[in-house]
Amino acid sequence: MSGLKELLKKGLGLGDMAFNAGGGAITWFPGHMAAATRAIRHRLKLADLVIEVRDARIPFSSANADLQPHLSAKRRVVALNKKDLANPNIMHKWTHYFESCNQNCVAINAHSMSSVKKLLEVVEFKLKEVICREPTLLVMVVGVPNVGKSALINSIHQIAKSRFPVQEKMKRAAVGPLPGVTQDIAGFKIAHKPSIYVLDTPGVLVPSISDIETGLKLALAESVKDSVVGEERIAQYLLAVLDTRGTPLHWNHLNNRRIDGIEYEAEENPEYSLKNLKPKRRNLPNRSDLVYVEDLVMGVQRALYSTLTEFDGNVEDESDLESLIDLQFSALQKALKIPHKASEARLMVSKKFLTLFRTGKLGPFILDDVPNVKPVS
């Protein structure tokens, strides 16, 4: 993947972006998040266990490096959320990696009650395996933006209500110089003897952006706002990743039924917005809309497969890779049925392409490489 690395070194055309290839401190985030980080450090003192939510597609990049010493000092469970969007063939390697580091890790889908219940089983086991003087135990949920903290807490709330319909108000000793001080803390009761509560407000961690590729991965997973980076730049990065991995070459068999002539005509639906695919949307697309989306996906996959197989350059060469990406933007414009005269065609291509990726329509992916586990001597 040297071509991708070289593109990243020169900025992938991202010279004016807030990230920089030289690394160092990144100050893109809003000032209020720095205050939030200080508040989390205080609240961590109250917590008996921390659920650190990360994006399963970027298990390393979605961690906050600065707070890791504070988090690792607590009893902690790493929840790799959005497992439905992550490659299952690689996901188990990540959970094995965390286990080899003596870190509890559970891959979850925060919208699945059965998945969240398995996470809570691990949480309860870790809290009950130690003798605690506190009659009330507190669990805190933390994570960088858009990894699914609120969705997880909402699911935990539903499970808590089913277990304990009448939720008791809880009090907990505050950490500070004055003894005997207590404070009300809002949370949901999930277990009894000992009483275990999950705080109802998640801690938002500031993403750690040590280099440009980490920043792009976070942007691709929407942990950094598109407006910070720009959709076109994020789409360029995604295309570079797909091309250097040879991913479109694996899409050929998925399209065989069309290539072999088994086709159907999807109705044109220019009014349908791909934003409706996102889980926050309550109105599910109807069958004709699903056919329309599948038609777009097939078109995108065929476009990228064709451009990559017909390309006579070397994706490991940065200039060749840039040329291929330019060709693919043109092919995607046609596949996504964006008018040629559209003044912002490239931006429209980027937005639709990113939506298909982010909603899992292009398949499951994990962008971070699994670190090598050193054998125990």
Short mmCIF file of N, CA and C in Angstrom, two decimals, residues 279-375:
data_model
loop_
_atom_site.label_atom_id
_atom_site.label_comp_id
_atom_site.label_asym_id
_atom_site.label_seq_id
_atom_site.Cartn_x
_atom_site.Cartn_y
_atom_site.Cartn_z
N PRO A 279 -29.69 4.71 10.15
CA PRO A 279 -30.54 4.11 11.17
C PRO A 279 -31.39 5.10 11.94
N LYS A 280 -31.03 6.38 11.95
CA LYS A 280 -31.80 7.36 12.71
C LYS A 280 -33.14 7.63 12.04
N ARG A 281 -33.22 7.30 10.76
CA ARG A 281 -34.47 7.53 10.03
C ARG A 281 -35.48 6.44 10.39
N ARG A 282 -36.66 6.85 10.84
CA ARG A 282 -37.65 5.87 11.30
C ARG A 282 -38.46 5.29 10.13
N ASN A 283 -38.59 6.04 9.04
CA ASN A 283 -39.37 5.55 7.91
C ASN A 283 -38.51 4.64 7.04
N LEU A 284 -38.79 3.36 7.08
CA LEU A 284 -38.01 2.41 6.31
C LEU A 284 -38.34 2.54 4.83
N PRO A 285 -37.33 2.38 3.96
CA PRO A 285 -37.60 2.46 2.52
C PRO A 285 -38.50 1.32 2.07
N ASN A 286 -39.39 1.60 1.10
CA ASN A 286 -40.25 0.55 0.58
C ASN A 286 -39.49 -0.28 -0.45
N ARG A 287 -40.18 -1.29 -1.01
CA ARG A 287 -39.49 -2.22 -1.90
C ARG A 287 -38.90 -1.53 -3.12
N SER A 288 -39.64 -0.62 -3.72
CA SER A 288 -39.14 0.06 -4.91
C SER A 288 -37.91 0.90 -4.59
N ASP A 289 -37.90 1.49 -3.39
CA ASP A 289 -36.74 2.26 -2.98
C ASP A 289 -35.53 1.34 -2.77
N LEU A 290 -35.77 0.17 -2.19
CA LEU A 290 -34.69 -0.79 -1.97
C LEU A 290 -34.11 -1.27 -3.29
N VAL A 291 -35.00 -1.49 -4.27
CA VAL A 291 -34.54 -1.90 -5.60
C VAL A 291 -33.70 -0.79 -6.22
N TYR A 292 -34.14 0.44 -6.02
CA TYR A 292 -33.40 1.60 -6.55
C TYR A 292 -32.01 1.67 -5.92
N VAL A 293 -31.92 1.48 -4.59
CA VAL A 293 -30.64 1.53 -3.89
C VAL A 293 -29.74 0.39 -4.35
N GLU A 294 -30.32 -0.82 -4.48
CA GLU A 294 -29.52 -1.96 -4.92
C GLU A 294 -28.98 -1.72 -6.32
N ASP A 295 -29.77 -1.08 -7.15
CA ASP A 295 -29.33 -0.77 -8.51
C ASP A 295 -28.13 0.18 -8.46
N LEU A 296 -28.20 1.18 -7.57
CA LEU A 296 -27.08 2.11 -7.42
C LEU A 296 -25.83 1.38 -6.94
N VAL A 297 -26.01 0.51 -5.95
CA VAL A 297 -24.87 -0.22 -5.38
C VAL A 297 -24.20 -1.08 -6.46
N MET A 298 -25.02 -1.81 -7.21
CA MET A 298 -24.48 -2.65 -8.28
C MET A 298 -23.72 -1.81 -9.29
N GLY A 299 -24.28 -0.65 -9.61
CA GLY A 299 -23.64 0.24 -10.57
C GLY A 299 -22.30 0.75 -10.06
N VAL A 300 -22.26 1.10 -8.78
CA VAL A 300 -21.02 1.58 -8.17
C VAL A 300 -19.96 0.47 -8.16
N GLN A 301 -20.37 -0.73 -7.76
CA GLN A 301 -19.42 -1.84 -7.71
C GLN A 301 -18.88 -2.19 -9.08
N ARG A 302 -19.76 -2.19 -10.08
CA ARG A 302 -19.32 -2.49 -11.44
C ARG A 302 -18.39 -1.41 -11.98
N ALA A 303 -18.69 -0.14 -11.63
CA ALA A 303 -17.86 0.98 -12.09
C ALA A 303 -16.45 0.88 -11.53
N LEU A 304 -16.36 0.57 -10.24
CA LEU A 304 -15.03 0.48 -9.61
C LEU A 304 -14.29 -0.78 -10.06
N TYR A 305 -15.04 -1.87 -10.28
CA TYR A 305 -14.41 -3.10 -10.78
C TYR A 305 -13.85 -2.86 -12.18
N SER A 306 -14.64 -2.24 -13.04
CA SER A 306 -14.21 -2.02 -14.43
C SER A 306 -13.01 -1.09 -14.50
N THR A 307 -13.07 0.01 -13.76
CA THR A 307 -11.96 0.98 -13.83
C THR A 307 -10.67 0.38 -13.29
N LEU A 308 -10.78 -0.46 -12.26
CA LEU A 308 -9.57 -1.06 -11.68
C LEU A 308 -8.99 -2.14 -12.59
N THR A 309 -9.85 -2.97 -13.17
CA THR A 309 -9.34 -4.06 -14.03
C THR A 309 -8.80 -3.53 -15.36
N GLU A 310 -9.38 -2.44 -15.85
CA GLU A 310 -8.93 -1.86 -17.12
C GLU A 310 -7.74 -0.92 -16.95
N PHE A 311 -7.42 -0.59 -15.73
CA PHE A 311 -6.33 0.36 -15.46
C PHE A 311 -4.99 -0.31 -15.68
N ASP A 312 -4.14 0.31 -16.49
CA ASP A 312 -2.84 -0.31 -16.79
C ASP A 312 -1.69 0.29 -15.99
N GLY A 313 -2.04 1.10 -14.98
CA GLY A 313 -1.01 1.68 -14.12
C GLY A 313 -0.75 0.82 -12.91
N ASN A 314 -0.03 1.39 -11.94
CA ASN A 314 0.34 0.69 -10.72
C ASN A 314 -0.23 1.43 -9.51
N VAL A 315 -1.14 0.77 -8.79
CA VAL A 315 -1.77 1.43 -7.66
C VAL A 315 -0.79 1.71 -6.52
N GLU A 316 0.40 1.11 -6.59
CA GLU A 316 1.42 1.38 -5.58
C GLU A 316 2.21 2.65 -5.90
N ASP A 317 1.95 3.21 -7.09
CA ASP A 317 2.59 4.47 -7.47
C ASP A 317 1.60 5.60 -7.22
N GLU A 318 2.04 6.63 -6.52
CA GLU A 318 1.09 7.66 -6.09
C GLU A 318 0.46 8.42 -7.25
N SER A 319 1.23 8.73 -8.32
CA SER A 319 0.66 9.47 -9.45
C SER A 319 -0.32 8.59 -10.22
N ASP A 320 0.00 7.29 -10.35
CA ASP A 320 -0.92 6.36 -11.01
C ASP A 320 -2.21 6.23 -10.21
N LEU A 321 -2.07 6.15 -8.90
CA LEU A 321 -3.24 6.01 -8.04
C LEU A 321 -4.13 7.24 -8.13
N GLU A 322 -3.52 8.43 -8.18
CA GLU A 322 -4.29 9.66 -8.33
C GLU A 322 -5.05 9.66 -9.65
N SER A 323 -4.40 9.20 -10.72
CA SER A 323 -5.05 9.14 -12.04
C SER A 323 -6.24 8.19 -12.01
N LEU A 324 -6.06 7.03 -11.36
CA LEU A 324 -7.14 6.05 -11.25
C LEU A 324 -8.32 6.64 -10.49
N ILE A 325 -8.05 7.34 -9.41
CA ILE A 325 -9.13 7.93 -8.61
C ILE A 325 -9.91 8.96 -9.42
N ASP A 326 -9.22 9.74 -10.24
CA ASP A 326 -9.92 10.70 -11.11
C ASP A 326 -10.83 9.98 -12.09
N LEU A 327 -10.34 8.88 -12.68
CA LEU A 327 -11.17 8.09 -13.58
C LEU A 327 -12.39 7.53 -12.85
N GLN A 328 -12.19 7.10 -11.62
CA GLN A 328 -13.29 6.50 -10.85
C GLN A 328 -14.35 7.52 -10.46
N PHE A 329 -13.95 8.76 -10.22
CA PHE A 329 -14.94 9.79 -9.93
C PHE A 329 -15.87 9.97 -11.14
N SER A 330 -15.31 9.95 -12.35
CA SER A 330 -16.12 10.08 -13.56
C SER A 330 -17.05 8.88 -13.72
N ALA A 331 -16.51 7.69 -13.45
CA ALA A 331 -17.33 6.47 -13.56
C ALA A 331 -18.44 6.46 -12.51
N LEU A 332 -18.13 6.93 -11.31
CA LEU A 332 -19.13 6.97 -10.24
C LEU A 332 -20.22 7.99 -10.54
N GLN A 333 -19.86 9.08 -11.18
CA GLN A 333 -20.86 10.09 -11.53
C GLN A 333 -21.94 9.47 -12.42
N LYS A 334 -21.51 8.63 -13.36
CA LYS A 334 -22.46 7.95 -14.25
C LYS A 334 -23.25 6.89 -13.49
N ALA A 335 -22.54 6.11 -12.66
CA ALA A 335 -23.20 5.03 -11.92
C ALA A 335 -24.24 5.57 -10.94
N LEU A 336 -23.94 6.72 -10.35
CA LEU A 336 -24.84 7.31 -9.36
C LEU A 336 -25.89 8.22 -10.00
N LYS A 337 -25.84 8.28 -11.35
CA LYS A 337 -26.86 9.00 -12.12
C LYS A 337 -26.91 10.48 -11.76
N ILE A 338 -25.72 11.06 -11.68
CA ILE A 338 -25.61 12.49 -11.39
C ILE A 338 -25.39 13.22 -12.71
N PRO A 339 -26.20 14.23 -13.01
CA PRO A 339 -26.11 14.93 -14.30
C PRO A 339 -24.69 15.43 -14.58
N HIS A 340 -24.26 15.27 -15.83
CA HIS A 340 -22.90 15.68 -16.20
C HIS A 340 -22.69 17.18 -16.03
N LYS A 341 -23.77 17.95 -16.18
CA LYS A 341 -23.62 19.40 -16.11
C LYS A 341 -23.76 19.95 -14.69
N ALA A 342 -23.93 19.04 -13.75
CA ALA A 342 -24.07 19.50 -12.37
C ALA A 342 -22.83 20.27 -11.94
N SER A 343 -23.04 21.48 -11.44
CA SER A 343 -21.91 22.34 -11.10
C SER A 343 -21.07 21.76 -9.97
N GLU A 344 -21.71 20.98 -9.11
CA GLU A 344 -20.98 20.40 -7.98
C GLU A 344 -21.05 18.87 -8.06
N ALA A 345 -20.87 18.34 -9.27
CA ALA A 345 -21.02 16.91 -9.49
C ALA A 345 -20.08 16.10 -8.61
N ARG A 346 -18.82 16.52 -8.49
CA ARG A 346 -17.84 15.76 -7.72
C ARG A 346 -18.23 15.71 -6.24
N LEU A 347 -18.77 16.81 -5.73
CA LEU A 347 -19.23 16.81 -4.34
C LEU A 347 -20.44 15.90 -4.17
N MET A 348 -21.35 15.93 -5.12
CA MET A 348 -22.53 15.07 -5.05
C MET A 348 -22.14 13.60 -5.12
N VAL A 349 -21.17 13.28 -5.99
CA VAL A 349 -20.65 11.90 -6.07
C VAL A 349 -20.10 11.49 -4.72
N SER A 350 -19.31 12.35 -4.11
CA SER A 350 -18.67 12.04 -2.83
C SER A 350 -19.69 11.76 -1.75
N LYS A 351 -20.72 12.61 -1.66
CA LYS A 351 -21.73 12.45 -0.62
C LYS A 351 -22.48 11.13 -0.77
N LYS A 352 -22.90 10.80 -1.99
CA LYS A 352 -23.64 9.55 -2.20
C LYS A 352 -22.75 8.33 -1.99
N PHE A 353 -21.53 8.40 -2.46
CA PHE A 353 -20.59 7.29 -2.31
C PHE A 353 -20.31 7.03 -0.83
N LEU A 354 -20.10 8.09 -0.06
CA LEU A 354 -19.82 7.95 1.37
C LEU A 354 -21.03 7.39 2.11
N THR A 355 -22.23 7.81 1.71
CA THR A 355 -23.44 7.29 2.36
C THR A 355 -23.57 5.79 2.14
N LEU A 356 -23.28 5.33 0.92
CA LEU A 356 -23.36 3.89 0.64
C LEU A 356 -22.35 3.13 1.49
N PHE A 357 -21.16 3.69 1.66
CA PHE A 357 -20.15 3.02 2.49
C PHE A 357 -20.56 3.02 3.96
N ARG A 358 -20.98 4.17 4.45
CA ARG A 358 -21.27 4.32 5.88
C ARG A 358 -22.48 3.50 6.32
N THR A 359 -23.38 3.21 5.40
CA THR A 359 -24.56 2.41 5.75
C THR A 359 -24.34 0.93 5.45
N GLY A 360 -23.12 0.57 5.07
CA GLY A 360 -22.79 -0.84 4.87
C GLY A 360 -23.21 -1.41 3.54
N LYS A 361 -23.70 -0.58 2.62
CA LYS A 361 -24.19 -1.08 1.34
C LYS A 361 -23.05 -1.59 0.45
N LEU A 362 -21.84 -1.13 0.68
CA LEU A 362 -20.70 -1.59 -0.12
C LEU A 362 -20.01 -2.79 0.53
N GLY A 363 -20.57 -3.26 1.65
CA GLY A 363 -19.99 -4.41 2.33
C GLY A 363 -19.38 -4.01 3.66
N PRO A 364 -19.01 -5.02 4.48
CA PRO A 364 -18.40 -4.76 5.79
C PRO A 364 -16.90 -4.51 5.66
N PHE A 365 -16.39 -3.56 6.44
CA PHE A 365 -14.98 -3.22 6.36
C PHE A 365 -14.40 -3.00 7.77
N ILE A 366 -13.10 -3.25 7.91
CA ILE A 366 -12.33 -2.80 9.06
C ILE A 366 -11.10 -2.11 8.50
N LEU A 367 -10.94 -0.85 8.82
CA LEU A 367 -9.88 -0.03 8.23
C LEU A 367 -8.56 -0.14 8.97
N ASP A 368 -8.61 -0.40 10.28
CA ASP A 368 -7.38 -0.53 11.07
C ASP A 368 -6.79 -1.93 10.90
N ASP A 369 -5.48 -2.00 10.80
CA ASP A 369 -4.80 -3.30 10.74
C ASP A 369 -4.62 -3.87 12.15
N VAL A 370 -4.81 -5.18 12.27
CA VAL A 370 -4.64 -5.84 13.57
C VAL A 370 -3.15 -5.90 13.90
N PRO A 371 -2.74 -5.40 15.07
CA PRO A 371 -1.32 -5.47 15.45
C PRO A 371 -0.89 -6.92 15.62
N ASN A 372 0.36 -7.16 15.38
CA ASN A 372 0.91 -8.50 15.60
C ASN A 372 0.98 -8.80 17.08
N VAL A 373 0.48 -9.96 17.46
CA VAL A 373 0.53 -10.36 18.86
C VAL A 373 1.83 -11.13 19.10
N LYS A 374 2.63 -10.62 20.00
CA LYS A 374 3.89 -11.29 20.30
C LYS A 374 3.63 -12.59 21.09
N PRO A 375 4.20 -13.68 20.65
CA PRO A 375 3.98 -14.94 21.37
C PRO A 375 4.58 -14.89 22.76
#
